[in-house]
Amino acid sequence: MVTKKQIIDRARNESRTLLTEVESKDLLRQAGINVTDTRLATSKEEAVSVSRKLGFPIVLKVASPDIVHKSDAGGVKLGLKTSKQVGKAYDDILKAVSQKYPRAAVHGVSVQRMARPGVEVIIGMSRDAQFGPVLMFGLGGIMVELLKDVSFRIVPLTGWDAHEMVREIKGYPLLEGYRGQEPVDVSALEELLVKVSAFIEHAPEIKELDLNPVLARSDGVVAVDARAVLEESDW
Ligand code: ADP
Ligand code: MG
């Protein structure tokens, strides 16, 4: 397994601050945070063989330290059911990305299983000049983007902070099982917030972090996308 130091050193040697999804998830997994098992494939053949190992349905995404929004770049293909679909998705992703971002460095494509559906939530960290690291929590999609329905706490979070943070958002009823939907495991979500806080406390090199989305279900929580940005200072 690649260590935290190796991941950060590699990025710094390449003079970049954005860690890829695969790198960001490796760091989070090492901190005991549940992320989808995500592997880097550097060829179409490898993408297919990794998919067979992980099991279908599969998700492929562009792996590039120059691309922040993978979907916008045509770089995400969901629900791939066969080796043939994976092979085609691999070609389609590289083609779309090379058209939209011809100068982007591309490490390859990330391969992971399609997670079962859940309520999409977001956990974000940014550093405030006065308060230091601050965690944000909200529901995914338009709830955050349009309605700004989010809560904040200063790191380090206590269990009680996490308990309150989850309940403060207006969309909380969606987590409790709105209109016959299955309720999500809210305590797993609270534990996740505390784990992310603990991770941040021991990662001064990280300037920003996003787990977007985390899928929350009745049987637990899993981050299917992650993005870390490194501090530029003390290089
Ligand atoms: P980006 O945010 O860079 O556009 P994401 O990795 O978040 O790319 O993928 C876009 C969307 O695809 C996610 O918001 C989520 O809805 C879905 N998605 C991504 N990975 C998975 C996965 N492993 N299982 C299920 N859905 C996924
Ligand atoms: Mg995302």
PDB file of N, CA and C in Angstrom, residues 7-71:
ATOM      1  N   ILE A   7       2.193   9.537  -1.180  1.00  0.00           N
ATOM      2  CA  ILE A   7       1.171  10.201  -2.002  1.00  0.00           C
ATOM      3  C   ILE A   7       1.433  11.706  -2.044  1.00  0.00           C
ATOM      4  N   ILE A   8       1.705  12.284  -0.880  1.00  0.00           N
ATOM      5  CA  ILE A   8       1.910  13.732  -0.809  1.00  0.00           C
ATOM      6  C   ILE A   8       3.223  14.133  -1.490  1.00  0.00           C
ATOM      7  N   ASP A   9       4.278  13.343  -1.264  1.00  0.00           N
ATOM      8  CA  ASP A   9       5.571  13.646  -1.896  1.00  0.00           C
ATOM      9  C   ASP A   9       5.473  13.599  -3.420  1.00  0.00           C
ATOM     10  N   ARG A  10       4.750  12.609  -3.918  1.00  0.00           N
ATOM     11  CA  ARG A  10       4.625  12.485  -5.369  1.00  0.00           C
ATOM     12  C   ARG A  10       3.968  13.741  -5.945  1.00  0.00           C
ATOM     13  N   ALA A  11       2.889  14.189  -5.307  1.00  0.00           N
ATOM     14  CA  ALA A  11       2.189  15.379  -5.799  1.00  0.00           C
ATOM     15  C   ALA A  11       3.120  16.589  -5.750  1.00  0.00           C
ATOM     16  N   ARG A  12       3.847  16.718  -4.660  1.00  0.00           N
ATOM     17  CA  ARG A  12       4.739  17.884  -4.529  1.00  0.00           C
ATOM     18  C   ARG A  12       5.868  17.837  -5.546  1.00  0.00           C
ATOM     19  N   ASN A  13       6.403  16.640  -5.803  1.00  0.00           N
ATOM     20  CA  ASN A  13       7.451  16.513  -6.819  1.00  0.00           C
ATOM     21  C   ASN A  13       6.938  16.926  -8.186  1.00  0.00           C
ATOM     22  N   GLU A  14       5.656  16.703  -8.394  1.00  0.00           N
ATOM     23  CA  GLU A  14       5.064  17.076  -9.685  1.00  0.00           C
ATOM     24  C   GLU A  14       4.494  18.494  -9.649  1.00  0.00           C
ATOM     25  N   SER A  15       4.790  19.226  -8.568  1.00  0.00           N
ATOM     26  CA  SER A  15       4.330  20.616  -8.418  1.00  0.00           C
ATOM     27  C   SER A  15       2.824  20.756  -8.605  1.00  0.00           C
ATOM     28  N   ARG A  16       2.066  19.855  -8.024  1.00  0.00           N
ATOM     29  CA  ARG A  16       0.605  19.980  -8.124  1.00  0.00           C
ATOM     30  C   ARG A  16       0.006  19.904  -6.730  1.00  0.00           C
ATOM     31  N   THR A  17      -1.170  20.513  -6.578  1.00  0.00           N
ATOM     32  CA  THR A  17      -1.824  20.503  -5.275  1.00  0.00           C
ATOM     33  C   THR A  17      -3.073  19.626  -5.257  1.00  0.00           C
ATOM     34  N   LEU A  18      -3.609  19.307  -6.440  1.00  0.00           N
ATOM     35  CA  LEU A  18      -4.823  18.477  -6.465  1.00  0.00           C
ATOM     36  C   LEU A  18      -4.463  16.990  -6.436  1.00  0.00           C
ATOM     37  N   LEU A  19      -4.980  16.279  -5.452  1.00  0.00           N
ATOM     38  CA  LEU A  19      -4.808  14.825  -5.439  1.00  0.00           C
ATOM     39  C   LEU A  19      -5.957  14.211  -6.230  1.00  0.00           C
ATOM     40  N   THR A  20      -5.667  13.123  -6.924  1.00  0.00           N
ATOM     41  CA  THR A  20      -6.729  12.462  -7.693  1.00  0.00           C
ATOM     42  C   THR A  20      -7.667  11.736  -6.738  1.00  0.00           C
ATOM     43  N   GLU A  21      -8.773  11.280  -7.300  1.00  0.00           N
ATOM     44  CA  GLU A  21      -9.750  10.503  -6.530  1.00  0.00           C
ATOM     45  C   GLU A  21      -9.082   9.283  -5.885  1.00  0.00           C
ATOM     46  N   VAL A  22      -8.252   8.587  -6.678  1.00  0.00           N
ATOM     47  CA  VAL A  22      -7.608   7.363  -6.159  1.00  0.00           C
ATOM     48  C   VAL A  22      -6.683   7.724  -4.991  1.00  0.00           C
ATOM     49  N   GLU A  23      -5.890   8.772  -5.147  1.00  0.00           N
ATOM     50  CA  GLU A  23      -4.975   9.193  -4.080  1.00  0.00           C
ATOM     51  C   GLU A  23      -5.746   9.662  -2.842  1.00  0.00           C
ATOM     52  N   SER A  24      -6.785  10.465  -3.076  1.00  0.00           N
ATOM     53  CA  SER A  24      -7.572  11.000  -1.956  1.00  0.00           C
ATOM     54  C   SER A  24      -8.231   9.861  -1.183  1.00  0.00           C
ATOM     55  N   LYS A  25      -8.779   8.888  -1.906  1.00  0.00           N
ATOM     56  CA  LYS A  25      -9.426   7.753  -1.241  1.00  0.00           C
ATOM     57  C   LYS A  25      -8.414   6.889  -0.496  1.00  0.00           C
ATOM     58  N   ASP A  26      -7.210   6.738  -1.060  1.00  0.00           N
ATOM     59  CA  ASP A  26      -6.173   5.969  -0.348  1.00  0.00           C
ATOM     60  C   ASP A  26      -5.893   6.593   1.015  1.00  0.00           C
ATOM     61  N   LEU A  27      -5.777   7.924   1.046  1.00  0.00           N
ATOM     62  CA  LEU A  27      -5.525   8.611   2.320  1.00  0.00           C
ATOM     63  C   LEU A  27      -6.672   8.382   3.298  1.00  0.00           C
ATOM     64  N   LEU A  28      -7.901   8.499   2.810  1.00  0.00           N
ATOM     65  CA  LEU A  28      -9.076   8.363   3.674  1.00  0.00           C
ATOM     66  C   LEU A  28      -9.194   6.931   4.199  1.00  0.00           C
ATOM     67  N   ARG A  29      -8.946   5.949   3.322  1.00  0.00           N
ATOM     68  CA  ARG A  29      -9.040   4.547   3.734  1.00  0.00           C
ATOM     69  C   ARG A  29      -8.059   4.266   4.872  1.00  0.00           C
ATOM     70  N   GLN A  30      -6.857   4.845   4.754  1.00  0.00           N
ATOM     71  CA  GLN A  30      -5.848   4.635   5.797  1.00  0.00           C
ATOM     72  C   GLN A  30      -6.288   5.219   7.129  1.00  0.00           C
ATOM     73  N   ALA A  31      -7.211   6.188   7.080  1.00  0.00           N
ATOM     74  CA  ALA A  31      -7.725   6.787   8.317  1.00  0.00           C
ATOM     75  C   ALA A  31      -8.992   6.068   8.790  1.00  0.00           C
ATOM     76  N   GLY A  32      -9.276   4.919   8.193  1.00  0.00           N
ATOM     77  CA  GLY A  32     -10.413   4.115   8.647  1.00  0.00           C
ATOM     78  C   GLY A  32     -11.756   4.590   8.115  1.00  0.00           C
ATOM     79  N   ILE A  33     -11.711   5.405   7.056  1.00  0.00           N
ATOM     80  CA  ILE A  33     -12.947   5.942   6.478  1.00  0.00           C
ATOM     81  C   ILE A  33     -13.400   5.036   5.332  1.00  0.00           C
ATOM     82  N   ASN A  34     -14.689   4.719   5.311  1.00  0.00           N
ATOM     83  CA  ASN A  34     -15.201   3.782   4.310  1.00  0.00           C
ATOM     84  C   ASN A  34     -15.345   4.457   2.946  1.00  0.00           C
ATOM     85  N   VAL A  35     -14.517   4.018   2.004  1.00  0.00           N
ATOM     86  CA  VAL A  35     -14.582   4.526   0.632  1.00  0.00           C
ATOM     87  C   VAL A  35     -14.743   3.326  -0.295  1.00  0.00           C
ATOM     88  N   THR A  36     -15.300   3.529  -1.496  1.00  0.00           N
ATOM     89  CA  THR A  36     -15.377   2.401  -2.425  1.00  0.00           C
ATOM     90  C   THR A  36     -13.959   2.010  -2.826  1.00  0.00           C
ATOM     91  N   ASP A  37     -13.733   0.698  -2.892  1.00  0.00           N
ATOM     92  CA  ASP A  37     -12.435   0.160  -3.305  1.00  0.00           C
ATOM     93  C   ASP A  37     -12.179   0.630  -4.738  1.00  0.00           C
ATOM     94  N   THR A  38     -11.185   1.478  -4.915  1.00  0.00           N
ATOM     95  CA  THR A  38     -10.980   2.168  -6.196  1.00  0.00           C
ATOM     96  C   THR A  38      -9.557   1.959  -6.699  1.00  0.00           C
ATOM     97  N   ARG A  39      -9.407   1.376  -7.877  1.00  0.00           N
ATOM     98  CA  ARG A  39      -8.070   1.068  -8.421  1.00  0.00           C
ATOM     99  C   ARG A  39      -7.790   1.898  -9.665  1.00  0.00           C
ATOM    100  N   LEU A  40      -6.515   2.189  -9.852  1.00  0.00           N
ATOM    101  CA  LEU A  40      -6.112   2.915 -11.061  1.00  0.00           C
ATOM    102  C   LEU A  40      -5.792   1.904 -12.161  1.00  0.00           C
ATOM    103  N   ALA A  41      -6.338   2.118 -13.350  1.00  0.00           N
ATOM    104  CA  ALA A  41      -5.991   1.290 -14.509  1.00  0.00           C
ATOM    105  C   ALA A  41      -5.346   2.187 -15.542  1.00  0.00           C
ATOM    106  N   THR A  42      -4.216   1.717 -16.096  1.00  0.00           N
ATOM    107  CA  THR A  42      -3.494   2.580 -17.037  1.00  0.00           C
ATOM    108  C   THR A  42      -3.646   2.107 -18.484  1.00  0.00           C
ATOM    109  N   SER A  43      -4.457   1.085 -18.688  1.00  0.00           N
ATOM    110  CA  SER A  43      -4.775   0.664 -20.058  1.00  0.00           C
ATOM    111  C   SER A  43      -6.188   0.105 -20.070  1.00  0.00           C
ATOM    112  N   LYS A  44      -6.721  -0.034 -21.265  1.00  0.00           N
ATOM    113  CA  LYS A  44      -8.059  -0.588 -21.427  1.00  0.00           C
ATOM    114  C   LYS A  44      -8.102  -2.029 -20.898  1.00  0.00           C
ATOM    115  N   GLU A  45      -7.071  -2.804 -21.224  1.00  0.00           N
ATOM    116  CA  GLU A  45      -7.018  -4.201 -20.793  1.00  0.00           C
ATOM    117  C   GLU A  45      -7.027  -4.274 -19.277  1.00  0.00           C
ATOM    118  N   GLU A  46      -6.259  -3.386 -18.647  1.00  0.00           N
ATOM    119  CA  GLU A  46      -6.204  -3.391 -17.177  1.00  0.00           C
ATOM    120  C   GLU A  46      -7.567  -2.995 -16.596  1.00  0.00           C
ATOM    121  N   ALA A  47      -8.220  -2.007 -17.214  1.00  0.00           N
ATOM    122  CA  ALA A  47      -9.541  -1.582 -16.727  1.00  0.00           C
ATOM    123  C   ALA A  47     -10.505  -2.764 -16.762  1.00  0.00           C
ATOM    124  N   VAL A  48     -10.425  -3.569 -17.822  1.00  0.00           N
ATOM    125  CA  VAL A  48     -11.308  -4.735 -17.952  1.00  0.00           C
ATOM    126  C   VAL A  48     -10.949  -5.795 -16.911  1.00  0.00           C
ATOM    127  N   SER A  49      -9.652  -6.070 -16.745  1.00  0.00           N
ATOM    128  CA  SER A  49      -9.294  -7.141 -15.797  1.00  0.00           C
ATOM    129  C   SER A  49      -9.595  -6.732 -14.356  1.00  0.00           C
ATOM    130  N   VAL A  50      -9.388  -5.457 -14.021  1.00  0.00           N
ATOM    131  CA  VAL A  50      -9.726  -4.987 -12.672  1.00  0.00           C
ATOM    132  C   VAL A  50     -11.244  -5.059 -12.460  1.00  0.00           C
ATOM    133  N   SER A  51     -12.011  -4.703 -13.482  1.00  0.00           N
ATOM    134  CA  SER A  51     -13.478  -4.760 -13.382  1.00  0.00           C
ATOM    135  C   SER A  51     -13.937  -6.182 -13.083  1.00  0.00           C
ATOM    136  N   ARG A  52     -13.326  -7.153 -13.768  1.00  0.00           N
ATOM    137  CA  ARG A  52     -13.703  -8.558 -13.545  1.00  0.00           C
ATOM    138  C   ARG A  52     -13.408  -8.962 -12.113  1.00  0.00           C
ATOM    139  N   LYS A  53     -12.283  -8.479 -11.599  1.00  0.00           N
ATOM    140  CA  LYS A  53     -11.910  -8.821 -10.211  1.00  0.00           C
ATOM    141  C   LYS A  53     -12.869  -8.203  -9.207  1.00  0.00           C
ATOM    142  N   LEU A  54     -13.217  -6.926  -9.436  1.00  0.00           N
ATOM    143  CA  LEU A  54     -14.078  -6.228  -8.468  1.00  0.00           C
ATOM    144  C   LEU A  54     -15.532  -6.682  -8.569  1.00  0.00           C
ATOM    145  N   GLY A  55     -15.957  -6.998  -9.792  1.00  0.00           N
ATOM    146  CA  GLY A  55     -17.339  -7.439 -10.011  1.00  0.00           C
ATOM    147  C   GLY A  55     -18.215  -6.319 -10.548  1.00  0.00           C
ATOM    148  N   PHE A  56     -19.086  -6.674 -11.487  1.00  0.00           N
ATOM    149  CA  PHE A  56     -19.974  -5.692 -12.125  1.00  0.00           C
ATOM    150  C   PHE A  56     -21.187  -5.430 -11.231  1.00  0.00           C
ATOM    151  N   PRO A  57     -21.926  -4.336 -11.399  1.00  0.00           N
ATOM    152  CA  PRO A  57     -21.656  -3.208 -12.307  1.00  0.00           C
ATOM    153  C   PRO A  57     -20.504  -2.328 -11.812  1.00  0.00           C
ATOM    154  N   ILE A  58     -19.867  -1.701 -12.790  1.00  0.00           N
ATOM    155  CA  ILE A  58     -18.612  -0.963 -12.555  1.00  0.00           C
ATOM    156  C   ILE A  58     -18.797   0.515 -12.901  1.00  0.00           C
ATOM    157  N   VAL A  59     -17.966   1.354 -12.272  1.00  0.00           N
ATOM    158  CA  VAL A  59     -17.897   2.785 -12.608  1.00  0.00           C
ATOM    159  C   VAL A  59     -16.467   3.089 -13.055  1.00  0.00           C
ATOM    160  N   LEU A  60     -16.326   3.776 -14.170  1.00  0.00           N
ATOM    161  CA  LEU A  60     -15.004   4.258 -14.610  1.00  0.00           C
ATOM    162  C   LEU A  60     -14.991   5.779 -14.544  1.00  0.00           C
ATOM    163  N   LYS A  61     -13.849   6.325 -14.119  1.00  0.00           N
ATOM    164  CA  LYS A  61     -13.709   7.795 -14.071  1.00  0.00           C
ATOM    165  C   LYS A  61     -12.301   8.181 -14.520  1.00  0.00           C
ATOM    166  N   VAL A  62     -12.202   9.320 -15.140  1.00  0.00           N
ATOM    167  CA  VAL A  62     -10.881   9.815 -15.512  1.00  0.00           C
ATOM    168  C   VAL A  62     -10.069  10.082 -14.241  1.00  0.00           C
ATOM    169  N   ALA A  63      -8.786   9.715 -14.272  1.00  0.00           N
ATOM    170  CA  ALA A  63      -7.895   9.977 -13.141  1.00  0.00           C
ATOM    171  C   ALA A  63      -6.864  10.997 -13.584  1.00  0.00           C
ATOM    172  N   SER A  64      -7.097  12.252 -13.214  1.00  0.00           N
ATOM    173  CA  SER A  64      -6.200  13.328 -13.636  1.00  0.00           C
ATOM    174  C   SER A  64      -6.078  14.391 -12.561  1.00  0.00           C
ATOM    175  N   PRO A  65      -4.853  14.790 -12.229  1.00  0.00           N
ATOM    176  CA  PRO A  65      -4.677  15.859 -11.238  1.00  0.00           C
ATOM    177  C   PRO A  65      -5.001  17.238 -11.808  1.00  0.00           C
ATOM    178  N   ASP A  66      -5.380  17.301 -13.081  1.00  0.00           N
ATOM    179  CA  ASP A  66      -5.741  18.590 -13.682  1.00  0.00           C
ATOM    180  C   ASP A  66      -7.242  18.753 -13.860  1.00  0.00           C
ATOM    181  N   ILE A  67      -8.017  17.734 -13.469  1.00  0.00           N
ATOM    182  CA  ILE A  67      -9.468  17.794 -13.686  1.00  0.00           C
ATOM    183  C   ILE A  67     -10.209  17.687 -12.357  1.00  0.00           C
ATOM    184  N   VAL A  68     -10.864  18.789 -11.983  1.00  0.00           N
ATOM    185  CA  VAL A  68     -11.574  18.839 -10.702  1.00  0.00           C
ATOM    186  C   VAL A  68     -12.949  18.197 -10.838  1.00  0.00           C
ATOM    187  N   HIS A  69     -13.680  18.552 -11.902  1.00  0.00           N
ATOM    188  CA  HIS A  69     -15.046  18.043 -12.082  1.00  0.00           C
ATOM    189  C   HIS A  69     -15.051  16.996 -13.186  1.00  0.00           C
ATOM    190  N   LYS A  70     -14.988  15.751 -12.769  1.00  0.00           N
ATOM    191  CA  LYS A  70     -14.808  14.658 -13.727  1.00  0.00           C
ATOM    192  C   LYS A  70     -16.024  14.491 -14.639  1.00  0.00           C
ATOM    193  N   SER A  71     -17.236  14.643 -14.059  1.00  0.00           N
ATOM    194  CA  SER A  71     -18.444  14.457 -14.890  1.00  0.00           C
ATOM    195  C   SER A  71     -18.503  15.508 -15.993  1.00  0.00           C
TER     196      SER A  71
END
